PDB file of C-alpha atoms in Angstrom:
ATOM      1  CA  MET A  11      25.567 103.744  60.467  1.00  0.00           C
ATOM      2  CA  THR A  12      28.466 102.385  58.491  1.00  0.00           C
ATOM      3  CA  SER A  13      31.672 103.992  57.371  1.00  0.00           C
ATOM      4  CA  ASP A  14      30.502 103.932  53.737  1.00  0.00           C
ATOM      5  CA  LEU A  15      27.833 106.531  54.527  1.00  0.00           C
ATOM      6  CA  GLY A  16      29.135 109.764  53.221  1.00  0.00           C
ATOM      7  CA  PHE A  17      28.520 113.240  54.518  1.00  0.00           C
ATOM      8  CA  THR A  18      28.337 116.730  53.175  1.00  0.00           C
ATOM      9  CA  CYS A  19      31.078 118.777  54.734  1.00  0.00           C
ATOM     10  CA  SER A  20      30.090 122.053  56.372  1.00  0.00           C
ATOM     11  CA  CYS A  21      33.606 123.423  55.722  1.00  0.00           C
ATOM     12  CA  CYS A  22      33.924 122.875  51.974  1.00  0.00           C
ATOM     13  CA  GLY A  23      30.364 121.961  50.967  1.00  0.00           C
ATOM     14  CA  GLU A  24      31.591 118.812  49.212  1.00  0.00           C
ATOM     15  CA  HIS A  25      30.194 115.342  49.686  1.00  0.00           C
ATOM     16  CA  HIS A  26      32.818 113.013  51.155  1.00  0.00           C
ATOM     17  CA  ALA A  27      32.176 109.363  50.389  1.00  0.00           C
ATOM     18  CA  GLU A  28      33.181 108.123  53.821  1.00  0.00           C
ATOM     19  CA  LEU A  29      32.566 109.135  57.409  1.00  0.00           C
ATOM     20  CA  PRO A  30      35.553 107.683  59.299  1.00  0.00           C
ATOM     21  CA  LEU A  31      34.871 106.001  62.620  1.00  0.00           C
ATOM     22  CA  SER A  32      38.517 105.660  63.571  1.00  0.00           C
ATOM     23  CA  TYR A  33      41.776 107.542  63.446  1.00  0.00           C
ATOM     24  CA  SER A  34      45.260 106.285  64.157  1.00  0.00           C
ATOM     25  CA  THR A  35      48.650 107.722  65.019  1.00  0.00           C
ATOM     26  CA  ALA A  36      51.858 106.162  63.748  1.00  0.00           C
ATOM     27  CA  ALA A  37      54.008 106.775  66.823  1.00  0.00           C
ATOM     28  CA  PRO A  38      53.943 108.135  70.370  1.00  0.00           C
ATOM     29  CA  TYR A  39      54.168 111.906  70.722  1.00  0.00           C
ATOM     30  CA  VAL A  40      57.788 111.678  71.915  1.00  0.00           C
ATOM     31  CA  TRP A  41      59.025 109.553  68.991  1.00  0.00           C
ATOM     32  CA  ASP A  42      61.573 111.211  66.742  1.00  0.00           C
ATOM     33  CA  PRO A  43      62.495 109.751  63.320  1.00  0.00           C
ATOM     34  CA  SER A  44      66.160 109.868  64.361  1.00  0.00           C
ATOM     35  CA  PHE A  45      65.414 107.019  66.801  1.00  0.00           C
ATOM     36  CA  ALA A  46      64.624 104.657  63.910  1.00  0.00           C
ATOM     37  CA  ASP A  47      68.281 103.748  63.358  1.00  0.00           C
ATOM     38  CA  ALA A  48      69.180 103.463  67.034  1.00  0.00           C
ATOM     39  CA  PRO A  49      69.826  99.896  68.253  1.00  0.00           C
ATOM     40  CA  ASP A  50      68.060 100.629  71.556  1.00  0.00           C
ATOM     41  CA  SER A  51      64.872 101.932  69.934  1.00  0.00           C
ATOM     42  CA  LEU A  52      62.014 100.247  68.080  1.00  0.00           C
ATOM     43  CA  LEU A  53      58.792 101.324  66.448  1.00  0.00           C
ATOM     44  CA  SER A  54      56.356  98.678  65.194  1.00  0.00           C
ATOM     45  CA  SER A  55      52.655  98.972  64.507  1.00  0.00           C
ATOM     46  CA  ASP A  56      51.887  97.845  68.091  1.00  0.00           C
ATOM     47  CA  GLN A  57      54.878  98.599  70.304  1.00  0.00           C
ATOM     48  CA  CYS A  58      57.546 101.234  70.725  1.00  0.00           C
ATOM     49  CA  VAL A  59      60.751 101.477  72.748  1.00  0.00           C
ATOM     50  CA  ILE A  60      62.813 104.648  72.924  1.00  0.00           C
ATOM     51  CA  LYS A  61      66.454 104.425  74.017  1.00  0.00           C
ATOM     52  CA  ALA A  62      65.679 101.297  76.082  1.00  0.00           C
ATOM     53  CA  GLN A  63      64.118 103.634  78.664  1.00  0.00           C
ATOM     54  CA  HIS A  64      60.599 104.456  77.491  1.00  0.00           C
ATOM     55  CA  TYR A  65      58.004 101.829  76.575  1.00  0.00           C
ATOM     56  CA  PHE A  66      54.726 102.181  74.698  1.00  0.00           C
ATOM     57  CA  VAL A  67      51.834 100.062  73.448  1.00  0.00           C
ATOM     58  CA  LYS A  68      49.200 101.098  70.913  1.00  0.00           C
ATOM     59  CA  GLY A  69      45.588 100.625  71.887  1.00  0.00           C
ATOM     60  CA  LEU A  70      42.098 101.985  71.297  1.00  0.00           C
ATOM     61  CA  VAL A  71      40.182 104.670  73.115  1.00  0.00           C
ATOM     62  CA  GLU A  72      36.674 103.559  72.164  1.00  0.00           C
ATOM     63  CA  ILE A  73      33.701 105.894  72.283  1.00  0.00           C
ATOM     64  CA  PRO A  74      30.116 104.706  71.737  1.00  0.00           C
ATOM     65  CA  VAL A  75      28.188 106.540  69.019  1.00  0.00           C
ATOM     66  CA  ILE A  76      24.889 107.516  70.613  1.00  0.00           C
ATOM     67  CA  GLY A  77      21.807 106.040  68.953  1.00  0.00           C
ATOM     68  CA  SER A  78      23.716 103.337  67.080  1.00  0.00           C
ATOM     69  CA  ASP A  79      25.652 100.126  67.548  1.00  0.00           C
ATOM     70  CA  GLU A  80      28.794 101.808  66.209  1.00  0.00           C
ATOM     71  CA  VAL A  81      31.941 102.652  68.119  1.00  0.00           C
ATOM     72  CA  PHE A  82      34.251 105.522  67.274  1.00  0.00           C
ATOM     73  CA  SER A  83      37.908 104.879  68.119  1.00  0.00           C
ATOM     74  CA  TRP A  84      41.213 106.630  68.495  1.00  0.00           C
ATOM     75  CA  ALA A  85      44.220 104.302  67.974  1.00  0.00           C
ATOM     76  CA  VAL A  86      46.711 105.937  70.321  1.00  0.00           C
ATOM     77  CA  TRP A  87      49.819 105.195  72.349  1.00  0.00           C
ATOM     78  CA  VAL A  88      50.132 104.593  76.081  1.00  0.00           C
ATOM     79  CA  SER A  89      53.409 104.590  77.985  1.00  0.00           C
ATOM     80  CA  LEU A  90      53.949 101.662  80.332  1.00  0.00           C
ATOM     81  CA  SER A  91      56.507 100.973  83.012  1.00  0.00           C
ATOM     82  CA  ARG A  92      59.385  98.688  82.040  1.00  0.00           C
ATOM     83  CA  ASP A  93      57.876  95.836  84.098  1.00  0.00           C
ATOM     84  CA  ASN A  94      54.368  96.237  82.654  1.00  0.00           C
ATOM     85  CA  PHE A  95      55.748  96.483  79.121  1.00  0.00           C
ATOM     86  CA  ALA A  96      57.794  93.310  79.676  1.00  0.00           C
ATOM     87  CA  ARG A  97      54.720  91.493  81.025  1.00  0.00           C
ATOM     88  CA  ALA A  98      52.507  92.714  78.164  1.00  0.00           C
ATOM     89  CA  THR A  99      55.165  91.605  75.667  1.00  0.00           C
ATOM     90  CA  ASP A 100      55.478  88.182  77.338  1.00  0.00           C
ATOM     91  CA  MET A 101      51.693  87.764  77.161  1.00  0.00           C
ATOM     92  CA  TRP A 102      51.308  89.246  73.641  1.00  0.00           C
ATOM     93  CA  ASP A 103      50.470  85.931  71.952  1.00  0.00           C
ATOM     94  CA  ALA A 104      49.402  83.970  75.038  1.00  0.00           C
ATOM     95  CA  PRO A 105      45.876  82.563  75.215  1.00  0.00           C
ATOM     96  CA  GLY A 106      44.091  83.991  78.232  1.00  0.00           C
ATOM     97  CA  ARG A 107      45.958  87.288  78.163  1.00  0.00           C
ATOM     98  CA  GLU A 108      42.637  89.099  78.554  1.00  0.00           C
ATOM     99  CA  THR A 109      42.526  87.885  82.169  1.00  0.00           C
ATOM    100  CA  GLU A 110      45.591  89.995  82.993  1.00  0.00           C
ATOM    101  CA  GLU A 111      45.026  92.938  85.294  1.00  0.00           C
ATOM    102  CA  PRO A 112      44.937  96.203  83.336  1.00  0.00           C
ATOM    103  CA  TYR A 113      48.283  97.954  82.965  1.00  0.00           C
ATOM    104  CA  PHE A 114      48.519 101.527  84.228  1.00  0.00           C
ATOM    105  CA  GLY A 115      49.873 103.997  81.694  1.00  0.00           C
ATOM    106  CA  TRP A 116      49.944 107.568  80.460  1.00  0.00           C
ATOM    107  CA  LEU A 117      48.413 108.636  77.154  1.00  0.00           C
ATOM    108  CA  THR A 118      51.269 109.719  74.876  1.00  0.00           C
ATOM    109  CA  THR A 119      49.310 110.855  71.847  1.00  0.00           C
ATOM    110  CA  GLU A 120      48.316 114.443  71.270  1.00  0.00           C
ATOM    111  CA  LEU A 121      44.792 114.652  69.872  1.00  0.00           C
ATOM    112  CA  PRO A 122      44.796 118.321  68.891  1.00  0.00           C
ATOM    113  CA  ILE A 123      41.029 118.649  68.620  1.00  0.00           C
ATOM    114  CA  TYR A 124      40.823 118.414  72.414  1.00  0.00           C
ATOM    115  CA  SER A 125      41.670 121.107  74.901  1.00  0.00           C
ATOM    116  CA  PRO A 126      43.361 120.807  77.279  1.00  0.00           C
ATOM    117  CA  SER A 127      46.045 118.505  75.881  1.00  0.00           C
ATOM    118  CA  THR A 128      45.527 114.743  75.883  1.00  0.00           C
ATOM    119  CA  ILE A 129      49.202 114.151  76.708  1.00  0.00           C
ATOM    120  CA  ASN A 130      49.670 112.363  80.041  1.00  0.00           C
ATOM    121  CA  LEU A 131      46.040 111.531  80.737  1.00  0.00           C
ATOM    122  CA  LYS A 132      45.983 108.571  83.134  1.00  0.00           C
ATOM    123  CA  THR A 133      44.906 105.287  81.538  1.00  0.00           C
ATOM    124  CA  HIS A 134      44.464 101.579  82.077  1.00  0.00           C
ATOM    125  CA  LEU A 135      45.379  99.302  79.169  1.00  0.00           C
ATOM    126  CA  HIS A 136      43.189  96.182  78.935  1.00  0.00           C
ATOM    127  CA  THR A 137      44.404  93.324  76.770  1.00  0.00           C
ATOM    128  CA  ARG A 138      41.905  91.374  74.680  1.00  0.00           C
ATOM    129  CA  PRO A 139      41.757  87.749  73.583  1.00  0.00           C
ATOM    130  CA  VAL A 140      44.403  86.547  71.135  1.00  0.00           C
ATOM    131  CA  GLY A 141      43.207  86.002  67.587  1.00  0.00           C
ATOM    132  CA  LEU A 142      40.457  88.610  67.435  1.00  0.00           C
ATOM    133  CA  GLY A 143      42.696  91.156  65.755  1.00  0.00           C
ATOM    134  CA  GLN A 144      41.791  93.831  68.292  1.00  0.00           C
ATOM    135  CA  ARG A 145      44.205  96.247  69.843  1.00  0.00           C
ATOM    136  CA  PRO A 146      44.094  96.602  73.622  1.00  0.00           C
ATOM    137  CA  PHE A 147      41.295  98.726  75.053  1.00  0.00           C
ATOM    138  CA  ILE A 148      42.408 101.978  76.689  1.00  0.00           C
ATOM    139  CA  GLU A 149      40.264 103.101  79.591  1.00  0.00           C
ATOM    140  CA  LEU A 150      40.778 106.728  80.523  1.00  0.00           C
ATOM    141  CA  GLU A 151      40.674 107.808  84.138  1.00  0.00           C
ATOM    142  CA  PRO A 152      37.152 109.208  84.696  1.00  0.00           C
ATOM    143  CA  THR A 153      38.033 112.903  84.845  1.00  0.00           C
ATOM    144  CA  ASP A 154      36.350 115.970  83.408  1.00  0.00           C
ATOM    145  CA  HIS A 155      38.726 116.034  80.419  1.00  0.00           C
ATOM    146  CA  PRO A 156      36.558 116.201  77.252  1.00  0.00           C
ATOM    147  CA  LEU A 157      38.010 112.950  75.858  1.00  0.00           C
ATOM    148  CA  ALA A 158      37.315 111.098  79.111  1.00  0.00           C
ATOM    149  CA  VAL A 159      33.788 112.522  79.220  1.00  0.00           C
ATOM    150  CA  GLU A 160      33.160 111.389  75.625  1.00  0.00           C
ATOM    151  CA  GLN A 161      34.411 107.888  76.436  1.00  0.00           C
ATOM    152  CA  ARG A 162      31.983 107.659  79.343  1.00  0.00           C
ATOM    153  CA  THR A 163      28.935 109.307  77.763  1.00  0.00           C
ATOM    154  CA  GLY A 164      29.337 108.662  74.046  1.00  0.00           C
ATOM    155  CA  ILE A 165      29.280 111.037  71.096  1.00  0.00           C
ATOM    156  CA  SER A 166      26.632 111.958  68.573  1.00  0.00           C
ATOM    157  CA  LEU A 167      26.855 111.335  64.860  1.00  0.00           C
ATOM    158  CA  ASP A 168      27.160 115.111  64.478  1.00  0.00           C
ATOM    159  CA  ARG A 169      30.283 115.005  66.682  1.00  0.00           C
ATOM    160  CA  VAL A 170      31.734 112.244  64.475  1.00  0.00           C
ATOM    161  CA  ARG A 171      31.158 114.563  61.478  1.00  0.00           C
ATOM    162  CA  GLU A 172      32.798 117.484  63.332  1.00  0.00           C
ATOM    163  CA  ILE A 173      35.864 115.351  64.001  1.00  0.00           C
ATOM    164  CA  ALA A 174      36.021 114.284  60.337  1.00  0.00           C
ATOM    165  CA  GLU A 175      35.776 117.893  59.185  1.00  0.00           C
ATOM    166  CA  GLU A 176      38.495 118.941  61.606  1.00  0.00           C
ATOM    167  CA  PHE A 177      40.847 116.293  60.267  1.00  0.00           C
ATOM    168  CA  LEU A 178      40.013 116.967  56.625  1.00  0.00           C
ATOM    169  CA  HIS A 179      40.429 120.738  56.779  1.00  0.00           C
ATOM    170  CA  SER A 180      42.851 121.575  59.542  1.00  0.00           C
ATOM    171  CA  ALA A 181      46.564 121.407  60.119  1.00  0.00           C
ATOM    172  CA  LYS A 182      45.560 119.884  63.486  1.00  0.00           C
ATOM    173  CA  GLY A 183      44.224 116.807  61.737  1.00  0.00           C
ATOM    174  CA  ASP A 184      47.322 114.655  61.771  1.00  0.00           C
ATOM    175  CA  ALA A 185      46.314 111.833  64.087  1.00  0.00           C
TER     176      ALA A 185
END
């Protein structure tokens, strides 16, 4: 399966040329555009600081697609403690960073297709080798939350289509 395989949407009946295997959010759930001009706040494509008190890193919740070699991913934000954020930042471009212990964090992205909320799910952020162009891997605590279950057990191609349809045809689809 590749992302250039289209699908016929059960909502609108149209053929969509692409079946996305990843979705991304621009900022943590608690980010407000008014923070953009604040000297103690920062939002980049990988890191976020709010009022020099709250620290976030963007990573990937990866979910195997059953019956294929593909991986579905959510690019989401995890809050880290000040110390863990400082360490992750210090190691950002350092060879060997993947040997760091995972950083504990809280998921700070609302994925509205899941119930209950994905906000504040416990996570571990695993850094990856420098130079591979991969965001850190986010491991969810193994709970019975539907997102955590999907990460552990994988999702079907039909589920990938359901997610695509939800994001194409719903006000919820803003991740």
